[in-house]
């Protein structure tokens, strides 16, 4: 372990920071909008299946790789693969993760910037009185290039400053306070949303499984989102696990992260759908921009249906910003830790270099929401209406255009599942069972692997790789209906 490697300051530190990485815009912004877009209950059930059978085992596998190797993903794979076929080539899985991290961070910072603008908007409403936004306000906001760039720059700078300082002092302390406050406010909002007339409809939309409209691409989206929301498939959890103490329980930590992340995603849906189903005009505007749901829908409840709304409104968006920040930190940390561990760069130099490189891609994303026509309409395989490339486009990037959407789709639905697939193969098939049982500390009284280990190992060896492989093949073959 090199001298400038940081360590979590407390036993709880890892769980908090890793939950901070997992809980973010994926839960509050993305999950509600893709769930709405994909018709609710059926999609939610598929997503929960992906979390339990694929997400949870890969979470444990990633933490385990990091803690065992005590190194960031590329050197971690190289170190653990010494006696494995392919040897150093496994480091490429780490590089794939770095590519995914760069891709995600570049568009994530743009969306995270929206929370800053919503905070300012709420402050204004709290002070000067609420004025319902006009239907095209959000579209205008998206199309405002300088504003998008400015917000993204502020957010990227905040991320870089914290990562540059190392993580144990800043982010660990901050998440200790922020995560419980976020959870408390979300619970309060859930309670409040039950008083809205649309609550019943929201719950049945969310929890009544209906597979009649589910296509295979939606299954890929659920799988990809399971990876995205748990920060899996790209080495974030490997990196965080590498700073973890040997005595801490990987199973307990991993389990806590997965449960917390899933609950927060469902809470966010309950809150948002209750509001949407209560107001006709919101229902109409949502069908125009599901992407902006978190930023358009929620303020309505604060300012029309809640006694404390004028206070909770701004506080809520500050927390959204912090939830996003604890995720962007982990994304940047993957790239920085690679430069520090592998290239022996100083943390300051590594942070500056990677943050500014990623910001350049963020610029393209920030301008792809309407400010620049070329970037906003950009499709990877051109615009042909028919033929091979058009078919390929529809399979790999259905309904997506614009750089930001493209990168989101590419990372979540392709890079992360592929990275996750490689991790399951590596840990499930190539790491020694004995070593895994040791790391996870899953033995019965006789010192044999216990039932939990057997379940974990079975999921990792068979269920996860077969499911990921099958879903990817189904989408590439152009198979459509799932039900
Ligand atoms: N899990 C984060 C979220 O849900 C996003 C993220 C993905 C963070 C991958 C780190 C790595 O918002």
CSV table of C-alpha atoms and ligand atoms in Angstrom, one decimal:
chain,number,residue,atom,x,y,z
A,1,UNK,CA,0.0,0.0,0.0
A,2,UNK,CA,1.5,3.3,-1.0
A,3,UNK,CA,2.1,6.0,1.7
A,4,UNK,CA,-0.4,8.4,0.3
A,5,UNK,CA,-3.4,6.0,0.5
A,6,UNK,CA,-6.2,7.4,2.6
A,7,UNK,CA,-8.2,5.2,5.1
A,8,UNK,CA,-11.7,5.5,6.4
A,9,UNK,CA,-11.5,7.1,9.8
A,10,UNK,CA,-14.1,4.9,11.5
A,11,UNK,CA,-15.7,1.5,11.1
A,12,UNK,CA,-18.9,3.3,10.1
A,13,UNK,CA,-17.0,5.5,7.7
A,14,UNK,CA,-17.1,3.0,4.8
A,15,UNK,CA,-20.8,2.2,5.1
A,16,UNK,CA,-21.6,5.9,5.1
A,17,UNK,CA,-19.4,6.9,2.3
A,18,UNK,CA,-20.4,3.9,0.2
A,19,UNK,CA,-24.1,4.6,0.8
A,20,UNK,CA,-23.3,8.2,-0.1
A,21,UNK,CA,-22.0,7.0,-3.4
A,22,UNK,CA,-25.0,4.7,-4.0
A,23,UNK,CA,-27.7,7.2,-3.0
A,24,UNK,CA,-27.8,10.0,-5.4
A,25,UNK,CA,-29.4,11.3,-8.5
A,26,UNK,CA,-30.0,7.6,-9.5
A,27,UNK,CA,-32.5,7.3,-6.7
A,28,UNK,CA,-34.0,10.7,-6.7
A,29,UNK,CA,-33.9,11.8,-10.3
A,30,UNK,CA,-33.4,8.8,-12.6
A,31,UNK,CA,-35.4,6.0,-11.0
A,32,UNK,CA,-38.7,7.8,-10.8
A,33,UNK,CA,-38.5,9.0,-14.3
A,34,UNK,CA,-37.5,5.7,-15.9
A,35,UNK,CA,-40.2,3.9,-13.8
A,36,UNK,CA,-42.8,6.4,-15.0
A,37,UNK,CA,-41.6,6.0,-18.5
A,38,UNK,CA,-41.7,2.2,-18.4
A,39,UNK,CA,-45.2,2.0,-16.9
A,40,UNK,CA,-44.7,1.4,-13.2
A,41,UNK,CA,-45.2,-1.9,-11.3
A,42,UNK,CA,-43.9,-4.4,-13.8
A,43,UNK,CA,-40.7,-2.5,-14.3
A,44,UNK,CA,-40.3,-2.0,-10.5
A,45,UNK,CA,-40.6,-5.8,-9.9
A,46,UNK,CA,-37.9,-6.5,-12.6
A,47,UNK,CA,-35.7,-3.9,-11.1
A,48,UNK,CA,-36.1,-5.4,-7.6
A,49,UNK,CA,-35.2,-8.8,-9.0
A,50,UNK,CA,-32.1,-7.4,-10.5
A,51,UNK,CA,-31.1,-5.7,-7.2
A,52,UNK,CA,-31.5,-8.9,-5.2
A,53,UNK,CA,-30.1,-11.5,-7.6
A,54,UNK,CA,-27.5,-9.5,-9.4
A,55,UNK,CA,-26.8,-6.2,-7.6
A,56,UNK,CA,-26.3,-7.6,-4.1
A,57,UNK,CA,-23.8,-10.4,-5.0
A,58,UNK,CA,-21.8,-8.0,-7.2
A,59,UNK,CA,-21.8,-5.4,-4.4
A,60,UNK,CA,-20.2,-8.0,-2.1
A,61,UNK,CA,-17.8,-9.1,-4.9
A,62,UNK,CA,-16.6,-5.6,-5.5
A,63,UNK,CA,-16.0,-4.7,-1.9
A,64,UNK,CA,-14.2,-8.0,-1.5
A,65,UNK,CA,-11.9,-7.3,-4.5
A,66,UNK,CA,-11.0,-3.9,-3.1
A,67,UNK,CA,-10.4,-4.9,0.4
A,68,UNK,CA,-8.4,-7.9,-0.4
A,69,UNK,CA,-6.1,-6.1,-2.9
A,70,UNK,CA,-6.0,-2.8,-1.0
A,71,UNK,CA,-5.7,-1.1,-4.3
A,72,UNK,CA,-7.8,0.8,-6.9
A,73,UNK,CA,-9.5,-1.3,-9.6
A,74,UNK,CA,-6.7,-1.6,-12.3
A,75,UNK,CA,-3.9,-2.7,-9.9
A,76,UNK,CA,-6.4,-4.6,-7.8
A,77,UNK,CA,-7.3,-6.9,-10.8
A,78,UNK,CA,-3.7,-7.2,-11.8
A,79,UNK,CA,-2.7,-8.2,-8.3
A,80,UNK,CA,-5.5,-10.7,-7.7
A,81,UNK,CA,-5.2,-12.2,-11.2
A,82,UNK,CA,-1.6,-13.3,-10.8
A,83,UNK,CA,-2.5,-17.0,-10.9
A,84,UNK,CA,-5.6,-16.6,-13.1
A,85,UNK,CA,-5.7,-17.3,-16.8
A,86,UNK,CA,-5.2,-14.0,-18.6
A,87,UNK,CA,-3.3,-12.6,-15.7
A,88,UNK,CA,-2.6,-8.9,-16.2
A,89,UNK,CA,-5.2,-8.6,-18.9
A,90,UNK,CA,-7.9,-8.5,-16.2
A,91,UNK,CA,-6.6,-5.0,-15.5
A,92,UNK,CA,-8.7,-4.1,-18.5
A,93,UNK,CA,-11.8,-4.5,-16.5
A,94,UNK,CA,-10.5,-1.8,-14.3
A,95,UNK,CA,-9.8,0.4,-17.3
A,96,UNK,CA,-13.4,-0.2,-18.5
A,97,UNK,CA,-14.5,1.0,-15.1
A,98,UNK,CA,-12.5,4.2,-15.4
A,99,UNK,CA,-14.0,4.8,-18.8
A,100,UNK,CA,-17.5,4.3,-17.3
A,101,UNK,CA,-16.6,6.6,-14.5
A,102,UNK,CA,-15.5,9.4,-16.8
A,103,UNK,CA,-18.6,8.9,-18.9
A,104,UNK,CA,-21.0,9.0,-16.0
A,105,UNK,CA,-19.4,11.9,-14.2
A,106,UNK,CA,-19.4,14.1,-17.3
A,107,UNK,CA,-23.2,14.0,-17.6
A,108,UNK,CA,-24.0,13.5,-13.9
A,109,UNK,CA,-22.4,16.9,-13.0
A,110,UNK,CA,-24.8,18.6,-15.4
A,111,UNK,CA,-27.9,17.1,-13.7
A,112,UNK,CA,-26.4,17.7,-10.3
A,113,UNK,CA,-26.2,21.4,-11.3
A,114,UNK,CA,-29.9,21.5,-11.7
A,115,UNK,CA,-30.3,20.9,-7.9
A,116,UNK,CA,-28.4,24.1,-7.3
A,117,UNK,CA,-30.7,26.0,-9.5
A,118,UNK,CA,-33.8,24.4,-7.9
A,119,UNK,CA,-32.4,25.5,-4.5
A,120,UNK,CA,-32.1,29.1,-5.6
A,121,UNK,CA,-35.5,29.0,-7.2
A,122,UNK,CA,-37.0,27.6,-3.9
A,123,UNK,CA,-35.3,30.3,-1.9
A,124,UNK,CA,-36.8,32.9,-4.2
A,125,UNK,CA,-40.3,31.3,-3.8
A,126,UNK,CA,-39.9,31.1,0.0
A,127,UNK,CA,-39.0,34.7,0.3
A,128,UNK,CA,-41.1,36.3,-2.4
A,129,UNK,CA,-44.1,33.9,-2.6
A,130,UNK,CA,-44.8,31.0,-4.9
A,131,UNK,CA,-45.6,31.5,-8.5
A,132,UNK,CA,-46.5,28.4,-10.5
A,133,UNK,CA,-43.9,27.9,-13.3
A,134,UNK,CA,-45.1,28.2,-16.9
A,135,UNK,CA,-45.2,24.9,-18.9
A,136,UNK,CA,-42.2,25.8,-21.0
A,137,UNK,CA,-40.0,27.1,-18.2
A,138,UNK,CA,-38.1,23.9,-17.8
A,139,UNK,CA,-37.4,23.6,-21.5
A,140,UNK,CA,-36.1,27.2,-21.5
A,141,UNK,CA,-33.9,26.4,-18.6
A,142,UNK,CA,-32.5,23.3,-20.4
A,143,UNK,CA,-31.8,25.3,-23.5
A,144,UNK,CA,-29.9,28.1,-21.6
A,145,UNK,CA,-26.4,27.2,-22.5
A,146,UNK,CA,-24.4,29.6,-20.3
A,147,UNK,CA,-26.6,28.8,-17.3
A,148,UNK,CA,-26.1,25.0,-17.8
A,149,UNK,CA,-22.4,25.5,-18.1
A,150,UNK,CA,-22.2,27.7,-15.0
A,151,UNK,CA,-24.1,25.3,-12.8
A,152,UNK,CA,-22.0,22.4,-14.1
A,153,UNK,CA,-18.8,24.2,-13.4
A,154,UNK,CA,-19.8,25.1,-9.9
A,155,UNK,CA,-20.7,21.5,-9.2
A,156,UNK,CA,-17.6,20.0,-10.8
A,157,UNK,CA,-15.4,22.4,-8.8
A,158,UNK,CA,-17.0,21.4,-5.5
A,159,UNK,CA,-16.4,17.8,-6.4
A,160,UNK,CA,-12.7,18.4,-7.2
A,161,UNK,CA,-12.1,20.4,-4.1
A,162,UNK,CA,-13.3,17.6,-1.8
A,163,UNK,CA,-11.6,14.8,-3.7
A,164,UNK,CA,-8.4,16.9,-3.6
A,165,UNK,CA,-8.5,17.0,0.2
A,166,UNK,CA,-8.8,13.3,0.5
A,167,UNK,CA,-12.0,11.7,1.6
A,168,UNK,CA,-11.8,10.6,5.2
A,169,UNK,CA,-11.9,14.2,6.7
A,170,UNK,CA,-14.4,15.9,4.5
A,171,UNK,CA,-16.9,13.5,2.9
A,172,UNK,CA,-17.0,11.0,5.7
A,173,UNK,CA,-17.8,13.6,8.3
A,174,UNK,CA,-20.4,15.2,6.0
A,175,UNK,CA,-22.2,12.0,5.1
A,176,UNK,CA,-22.6,11.1,8.8
A,177,UNK,CA,-24.9,14.1,9.2
A,178,UNK,CA,-26.4,14.4,5.8
A,179,UNK,CA,-27.6,10.8,5.2
A,180,UNK,CA,-29.8,10.7,8.3
A,181,UNK,CA,-31.2,14.1,7.6
A,182,UNK,CA,-31.9,13.2,4.0
A,183,UNK,CA,-33.7,10.0,5.1
A,184,UNK,CA,-35.7,12.0,7.7
A,185,UNK,CA,-36.9,14.6,5.2
A,186,UNK,CA,-37.8,11.9,2.7
A,187,UNK,CA,-39.8,10.0,5.3
A,188,UNK,CA,-41.6,13.2,6.2
A,189,UNK,CA,-42.4,13.9,2.5
A,190,UNK,CA,-43.6,10.3,2.1
A,191,UNK,CA,-45.9,10.9,5.1
A,192,UNK,CA,-47.1,14.1,3.6
A,193,UNK,CA,-47.7,12.6,0.1
A,194,UNK,CA,-50.2,10.1,1.7
A,195,UNK,CA,-52.4,13.1,2.4
A,196,UNK,CA,-52.7,13.8,-1.3
A,197,UNK,CA,-55.6,12.5,-3.3
A,198,UNK,CA,-53.3,10.9,-5.9
A,199,UNK,CA,-51.5,8.7,-3.3
A,200,UNK,CA,-53.7,5.6,-3.9
A,201,UNK,CA,-53.2,5.7,-7.6
A,202,UNK,CA,-49.5,6.3,-7.1
A,203,UNK,CA,-49.1,3.2,-4.9
A,204,UNK,CA,-51.1,1.0,-7.3
A,205,UNK,CA,-49.1,2.3,-10.2
A,206,UNK,CA,-45.9,1.5,-8.4
A,207,UNK,CA,-46.7,-1.8,-6.9
A,208,UNK,CA,-49.2,-3.5,-9.2
A,209,UNK,CA,-47.0,-5.7,-11.5
A,210,UNK,CA,-48.1,-5.3,-15.1
A,211,UNK,CA,-45.9,-6.8,-17.7
A,212,UNK,CA,-48.1,-6.3,-20.7
A,213,UNK,CA,-46.0,-3.4,-22.1
A,214,UNK,CA,-42.5,-4.5,-21.0
A,215,UNK,CA,-40.0,-4.9,-23.8
A,216,UNK,CA,-36.6,-6.5,-23.5
A,217,UNK,CA,-34.9,-3.0,-23.7
A,218,UNK,CA,-36.8,-2.2,-20.6
A,219,UNK,CA,-35.4,-5.2,-18.9
A,220,UNK,CA,-31.9,-4.0,-19.9
A,221,UNK,CA,-32.8,-0.6,-18.5
A,222,UNK,CA,-33.8,-2.1,-15.2
A,223,UNK,CA,-30.6,-4.1,-15.0
A,224,UNK,CA,-28.5,-1.1,-16.0
A,225,UNK,CA,-30.2,1.0,-13.5
A,226,UNK,CA,-29.5,-1.6,-10.7
A,227,UNK,CA,-25.8,-1.2,-11.5
A,228,UNK,CA,-26.0,2.6,-11.8
A,229,UNK,CA,-27.9,3.1,-8.5
A,230,UNK,CA,-25.7,0.8,-6.5
A,231,UNK,CA,-22.5,2.3,-8.1
A,232,UNK,CA,-21.6,-1.1,-9.4
A,233,UNK,CA,-19.8,-2.4,-12.5
A,234,UNK,CA,-17.2,0.4,-12.7
A,235,UNK,CA,-15.0,0.0,-9.7
A,236,UNK,CA,-16.4,2.6,-7.3
A,237,UNK,CA,-17.1,0.0,-4.7
A,238,UNK,CA,-13.7,-1.7,-5.4
A,239,UNK,CA,-12.0,1.7,-4.7
A,240,UNK,CA,-14.0,2.4,-1.6
A,241,UNK,CA,-13.5,-1.2,-0.4
A,242,UNK,CA,-9.8,-0.7,-0.7
A,243,UNK,CA,-9.9,1.8,2.0
A,244,UNK,CA,-11.8,-0.6,4.3
A,245,UNK,CA,-10.5,-2.2,7.5
A,246,UNK,CA,-9.9,-5.9,7.6
A,247,UNK,CA,-12.2,-6.5,10.6
A,248,UNK,CA,-15.4,-5.0,9.2
A,249,UNK,CA,-18.1,-7.2,7.9
A,250,UNK,CA,-18.5,-7.0,4.1
A,251,UNK,CA,-21.9,-8.7,4.2
A,252,UNK,CA,-23.4,-6.3,6.8
A,253,UNK,CA,-21.9,-3.2,5.0
A,254,UNK,CA,-23.0,-4.4,1.6
A,255,UNK,CA,-26.5,-5.4,2.8
A,256,UNK,CA,-27.0,-2.0,4.5
A,257,UNK,CA,-26.0,-0.1,1.4
A,258,UNK,CA,-28.3,-2.1,-0.9
A,259,UNK,CA,-31.4,-1.9,1.4
A,260,UNK,CA,-30.9,1.8,2.1
A,261,UNK,CA,-30.5,2.6,-1.6
A,262,UNK,CA,-33.6,0.6,-2.6
A,263,UNK,CA,-35.8,2.2,0.1
A,264,UNK,CA,-34.8,5.7,-0.9
A,265,UNK,CA,-35.5,5.0,-4.6
A,266,UNK,CA,-39.0,3.7,-3.7
A,267,UNK,CA,-39.7,6.7,-1.4
A,268,UNK,CA,-38.7,9.1,-4.1
A,269,UNK,CA,-41.2,7.4,-6.4
A,270,UNK,CA,-44.0,7.5,-3.8
A,271,UNK,CA,-43.5,11.2,-3.3
A,272,UNK,CA,-43.3,12.1,-7.0
A,273,UNK,CA,-46.1,9.9,-8.3
A,274,UNK,CA,-48.5,11.0,-5.5
A,275,UNK,CA,-48.0,14.6,-6.6
A,276,UNK,CA,-48.2,13.8,-10.3
A,277,UNK,CA,-51.5,11.9,-9.9
A,278,UNK,CA,-52.9,14.6,-7.8
A,279,UNK,CA,-52.6,17.5,-10.2
A,280,UNK,CA,-53.9,17.3,-13.8
A,281,UNK,CA,-51.5,20.0,-15.0
A,282,UNK,CA,-48.5,18.3,-13.6
A,283,UNK,CA,-49.6,15.0,-15.2
A,284,UNK,CA,-49.7,16.8,-18.6
A,285,UNK,CA,-46.3,18.5,-18.2
A,286,UNK,CA,-44.7,15.3,-17.0
A,287,UNK,CA,-45.6,13.6,-20.2
A,288,UNK,CA,-43.6,16.3,-21.9
A,289,UNK,CA,-40.4,16.1,-19.8
A,290,UNK,CA,-40.1,13.1,-17.6
A,291,UNK,CA,-36.4,13.9,-17.3
A,292,UNK,CA,-37.2,17.0,-15.3
A,293,UNK,CA,-39.6,15.3,-12.9
A,294,UNK,CA,-37.6,15.8,-9.7
A,295,UNK,CA,-37.1,19.5,-10.5
A,296,UNK,CA,-40.6,20.3,-11.7
A,297,UNK,CA,-43.0,18.1,-9.7
A,298,UNK,CA,-41.8,18.2,-6.1
A,299,UNK,CA,-41.8,22.0,-5.5
A,300,UNK,CA,-45.6,22.0,-6.2
A,301,UNK,CA,-46.1,20.0,-3.0
A,302,UNK,CA,-43.9,22.2,-0.9
A,303,UNK,CA,-45.5,25.4,-1.9
A,304,UNK,CA,-49.2,24.3,-2.2
A,305,UNK,CA,-49.8,21.4,0.2
A,306,UNK,CA,-47.4,21.7,3.2
A,307,UNK,CA,-47.3,23.9,6.2
A,308,UNK,CA,-43.5,23.8,6.5
A,309,UNK,CA,-43.0,23.7,2.7
A,310,UNK,CA,-41.3,27.1,2.5
A,311,UNK,CA,-38.6,25.9,4.7
A,312,UNK,CA,-38.4,22.3,3.6
A,313,UNK,CA,-38.2,23.3,-0.1
A,314,UNK,CA,-34.8,24.8,-0.1
A,315,UNK,CA,-33.5,22.3,2.4
A,316,UNK,CA,-34.6,19.4,0.2
A,317,UNK,CA,-32.7,20.7,-2.8
A,318,UNK,CA,-29.6,21.2,-0.7
A,319,UNK,CA,-29.9,17.6,0.3
A,320,UNK,CA,-30.4,16.5,-3.3
A,321,UNK,CA,-27.2,18.4,-4.1
A,322,UNK,CA,-25.3,16.7,-1.3
A,323,UNK,CA,-26.6,13.3,-2.3
A,324,UNK,CA,-25.3,14.0,-5.8
A,325,UNK,CA,-22.0,15.3,-4.4
A,326,UNK,CA,-21.3,12.2,-2.4
A,327,UNK,CA,-21.8,10.3,-5.7
A,328,UNK,CA,-19.7,12.5,-7.9
A,329,UNK,CA,-16.9,12.3,-5.3
A,330,UNK,CA,-16.8,8.5,-5.6
A,331,UNK,CA,-16.9,8.8,-9.4
A,332,UNK,CA,-13.9,11.2,-9.5
A,333,UNK,CA,-12.1,9.2,-6.8
A,334,UNK,CA,-12.1,6.1,-9.1
A,335,UNK,CA,-10.1,8.1,-11.7
A,336,UNK,CA,-7.9,9.9,-9.2
A,337,UNK,CA,-7.0,6.8,-7.2
A,338,UNK,CA,-5.9,5.2,-10.5
A,339,UNK,CA,-3.6,8.0,-11.3
A,340,UNK,CA,-2.2,8.1,-7.7
A,341,UNK,CA,-1.8,4.3,-7.4
A,342,UNK,CA,-0.7,3.5,-10.9
A,343,UNK,CA,1.1,6.6,-12.2
A,344,UNK,CA,2.3,7.7,-8.7
A,345,UNK,CA,0.9,11.2,-9.3
A,346,UNK,CA,0.3,13.5,-6.3
A,347,UNK,CA,-3.4,13.6,-5.3
A,348,UNK,CA,-3.6,17.3,-6.1
A,349,UNK,CA,-2.2,16.9,-9.6
A,350,UNK,CA,-4.3,13.8,-10.3
A,351,UNK,CA,-7.5,15.6,-9.2
A,352,UNK,CA,-6.8,18.7,-11.3
A,353,UNK,CA,-6.0,16.7,-14.4
A,354,UNK,CA,-8.9,14.3,-14.3
A,355,UNK,CA,-11.5,16.9,-13.2
A,356,UNK,CA,-10.6,19.3,-16.0
A,357,UNK,CA,-10.5,16.5,-18.6
A,358,UNK,CA,-13.9,15.4,-17.5
A,359,UNK,CA,-15.3,18.9,-17.5
A,360,UNK,CA,-14.5,19.2,-21.2
A,361,UNK,CA,-16.9,16.3,-21.9
A,362,UNK,CA,-19.4,17.9,-19.4
A,363,UNK,CA,-19.4,21.0,-21.6
A,364,UNK,CA,-20.7,18.9,-24.5
A,365,UNK,CA,-23.4,17.4,-22.3
A,366,UNK,CA,-24.5,20.7,-20.8
A,367,UNK,CA,-25.0,22.1,-24.3
A,368,UNK,CA,-26.8,19.1,-25.6
A,369,UNK,CA,-30.2,19.9,-23.9
A,370,UNK,CA,-31.3,22.4,-26.4
A,371,UNK,CA,-28.6,25.1,-26.4
A,372,UNK,CA,-26.7,23.6,-29.4
A,373,UNK,CA,-28.7,21.8,-32.2
A,374,UNK,CA,-25.9,19.5,-33.3
A,375,UNK,CA,-25.2,18.3,-29.8
A,376,UNK,CA,-28.8,18.1,-28.9
A,377,UNK,CA,-29.7,15.9,-31.8
A,378,UNK,CA,-26.6,13.9,-32.0
A,379,UNK,CA,-26.9,10.1,-32.6
A,380,UNK,CA,-24.0,7.8,-32.8
A,381,UNK,CA,-24.9,5.9,-35.9
A,382,UNK,CA,-26.2,8.9,-37.8
A,383,UNK,CA,-29.7,9.6,-38.7
A,384,UNK,CA,-30.5,7.0,-41.4
A,385,UNK,CA,-34.1,5.8,-41.2
A,386,UNK,CA,-33.4,2.3,-42.3
A,387,UNK,CA,-30.7,-0.2,-42.9
A,388,UNK,CA,-28.1,-1.9,-40.7
A,389,UNK,CA,-26.9,1.2,-38.8
A,390,UNK,CA,-30.4,2.5,-38.1
A,391,UNK,CA,-31.3,-1.0,-36.7
A,392,UNK,CA,-28.1,-1.0,-34.6
A,393,UNK,CA,-28.9,2.5,-33.3
A,394,UNK,CA,-32.4,1.4,-32.2
A,395,UNK,CA,-31.0,-1.6,-30.4
A,396,UNK,CA,-28.1,0.1,-28.6
A,397,UNK,CA,-29.6,3.6,-28.1
A,398,UNK,CA,-33.3,3.3,-28.5
A,399,UNK,CA,-35.2,6.7,-28.3
A,400,UNK,CA,-32.1,8.5,-27.2
A,401,UNK,CA,-30.5,11.5,-28.9
A,402,UNK,CA,-28.3,14.2,-27.7
A,403,UNK,CA,-24.9,13.7,-26.1
A,404,UNK,CA,-26.1,13.7,-22.5
A,405,UNK,CA,-28.7,11.1,-23.0
A,406,UNK,CA,-26.4,9.1,-25.1
A,407,UNK,CA,-23.7,8.9,-22.5
A,408,UNK,CA,-26.2,8.1,-19.8
A,409,UNK,CA,-27.5,5.3,-21.9
A,410,UNK,CA,-24.1,4.0,-22.9
A,411,UNK,CA,-22.7,3.9,-19.4
A,412,UNK,CA,-25.7,2.6,-17.5
A,413,UNK,CA,-27.1,0.1,-20.0
A,414,UNK,CA,-23.9,-1.1,-21.6
A,415,UNK,CA,-20.6,-0.3,-19.8
A,416,UNK,CA,-21.8,-1.1,-16.3
A,417,UNK,CA,-23.5,-4.4,-17.1
A,418,UNK,CA,-20.5,-5.5,-19.1
A,419,UNK,CA,-18.1,-4.5,-16.3
A,420,UNK,CA,-20.4,-6.3,-13.8
A,421,UNK,CA,-20.4,-9.4,-16.0
A,422,UNK,CA,-16.6,-9.5,-15.9
A,423,UNK,CA,-16.5,-9.0,-12.1
A,424,UNK,CA,-18.9,-11.9,-11.6
A,425,UNK,CA,-16.8,-14.2,-13.8
A,426,UNK,CA,-13.6,-13.1,-12.0
A,427,UNK,CA,-14.8,-13.5,-8.5
A,428,UNK,CA,-17.2,-16.4,-9.1
A,429,UNK,CA,-15.0,-18.6,-11.3
A,430,UNK,CA,-11.4,-17.5,-10.8
A,431,UNK,CA,-11.0,-16.5,-7.2
A,432,UNK,CA,-10.4,-19.3,-4.7
A,433,UNK,CA,-13.5,-20.3,-2.8
A,434,UNK,CA,-11.5,-20.4,0.4
A,435,UNK,CA,-10.4,-16.8,0.0
A,436,UNK,CA,-13.9,-15.7,-0.6
A,437,UNK,CA,-15.2,-17.4,2.5
A,438,UNK,CA,-12.4,-15.8,4.5
A,439,UNK,CA,-13.1,-12.3,3.2
A,440,UNK,CA,-16.8,-12.6,3.7
A,441,UNK,CA,-16.4,-14.5,7.0
A,442,UNK,CA,-19.3,-16.8,6.2
A,443,UNK,CA,-18.5,-20.1,8.0
A,444,UNK,CA,-20.7,-22.4,10.1
A,445,UNK,CA,-19.7,-23.8,13.4
A,446,UNK,CA,-17.7,-26.5,11.7
A,447,UNK,CA,-15.6,-24.0,9.7
A,448,UNK,CA,-17.4,-24.9,6.5
A,449,UNK,CA,-18.9,-22.3,4.1
A,450,UNK,CA,-22.4,-21.6,5.4
A,451,UNK,CA,-25.7,-21.4,3.6
A,452,UNK,CA,-25.4,-17.6,2.9
A,453,UNK,CA,-22.1,-18.2,1.2
A,454,UNK,CA,-23.6,-21.0,-0.9
A,455,UNK,CA,-26.4,-18.6,-2.0
A,456,UNK,CA,-23.9,-15.8,-2.7
A,457,UNK,CA,-21.6,-18.1,-4.7
A,458,UNK,CA,-24.5,-19.6,-6.7
A,459,UNK,CA,-25.8,-16.1,-7.7
A,460,UNK,CA,-22.4,-14.9,-8.6
A,461,UNK,CA,-21.4,-18.0,-10.6
A,462,UNK,CA,-24.7,-18.8,-12.4
A,463,UNK,CA,-27.6,-16.4,-11.9
A,464,UNK,CA,-25.8,-13.1,-12.4
A,465,UNK,CA,-23.7,-13.9,-15.5
A,466,UNK,CA,-26.4,-15.9,-17.2
A,467,UNK,CA,-29.0,-13.2,-16.6
A,468,UNK,CA,-26.8,-10.3,-17.7
A,469,UNK,CA,-25.6,-12.3,-20.8
A,470,UNK,CA,-29.2,-13.3,-21.7
A,471,UNK,CA,-30.5,-9.8,-21.5
A,472,UNK,CA,-27.7,-8.3,-23.5
A,473,UNK,CA,-28.1,-11.0,-26.2
A,474,UNK,CA,-31.8,-10.5,-26.3
A,475,UNK,CA,-31.5,-6.8,-26.9
A,476,UNK,CA,-28.7,-7.2,-29.5
A,477,UNK,CA,-30.8,-9.8,-31.4
A,478,UNK,CA,-33.7,-7.3,-31.5
A,479,UNK,CA,-36.1,-9.5,-29.5
A,480,UNK,CA,-38.9,-7.3,-28.3
A,481,UNK,CA,-41.5,-8.6,-25.9
A,482,UNK,CA,-40.6,-9.9,-22.5
A,483,UNK,CA,-44.0,-11.1,-21.4
B,1,LIG,N1,-25.1,5.5,-7.6
B,1,LIG,C1,-25.1,6.8,-8.0
B,1,LIG,C2,-26.5,7.3,-8.0
B,1,LIG,O1,-27.4,6.5,-7.9
B,1,LIG,C3,-24.4,7.1,-9.3
B,1,LIG,C4,-23.1,6.4,-9.4
B,1,LIG,C5,-22.8,5.4,-10.3
B,1,LIG,C6,-22.0,6.8,-8.5
B,1,LIG,C7,-21.6,4.8,-10.4
B,1,LIG,C8,-20.8,6.1,-8.6
B,1,LIG,C9,-20.6,5.2,-9.5
B,1,LIG,O2,-26.8,8.4,-8.1
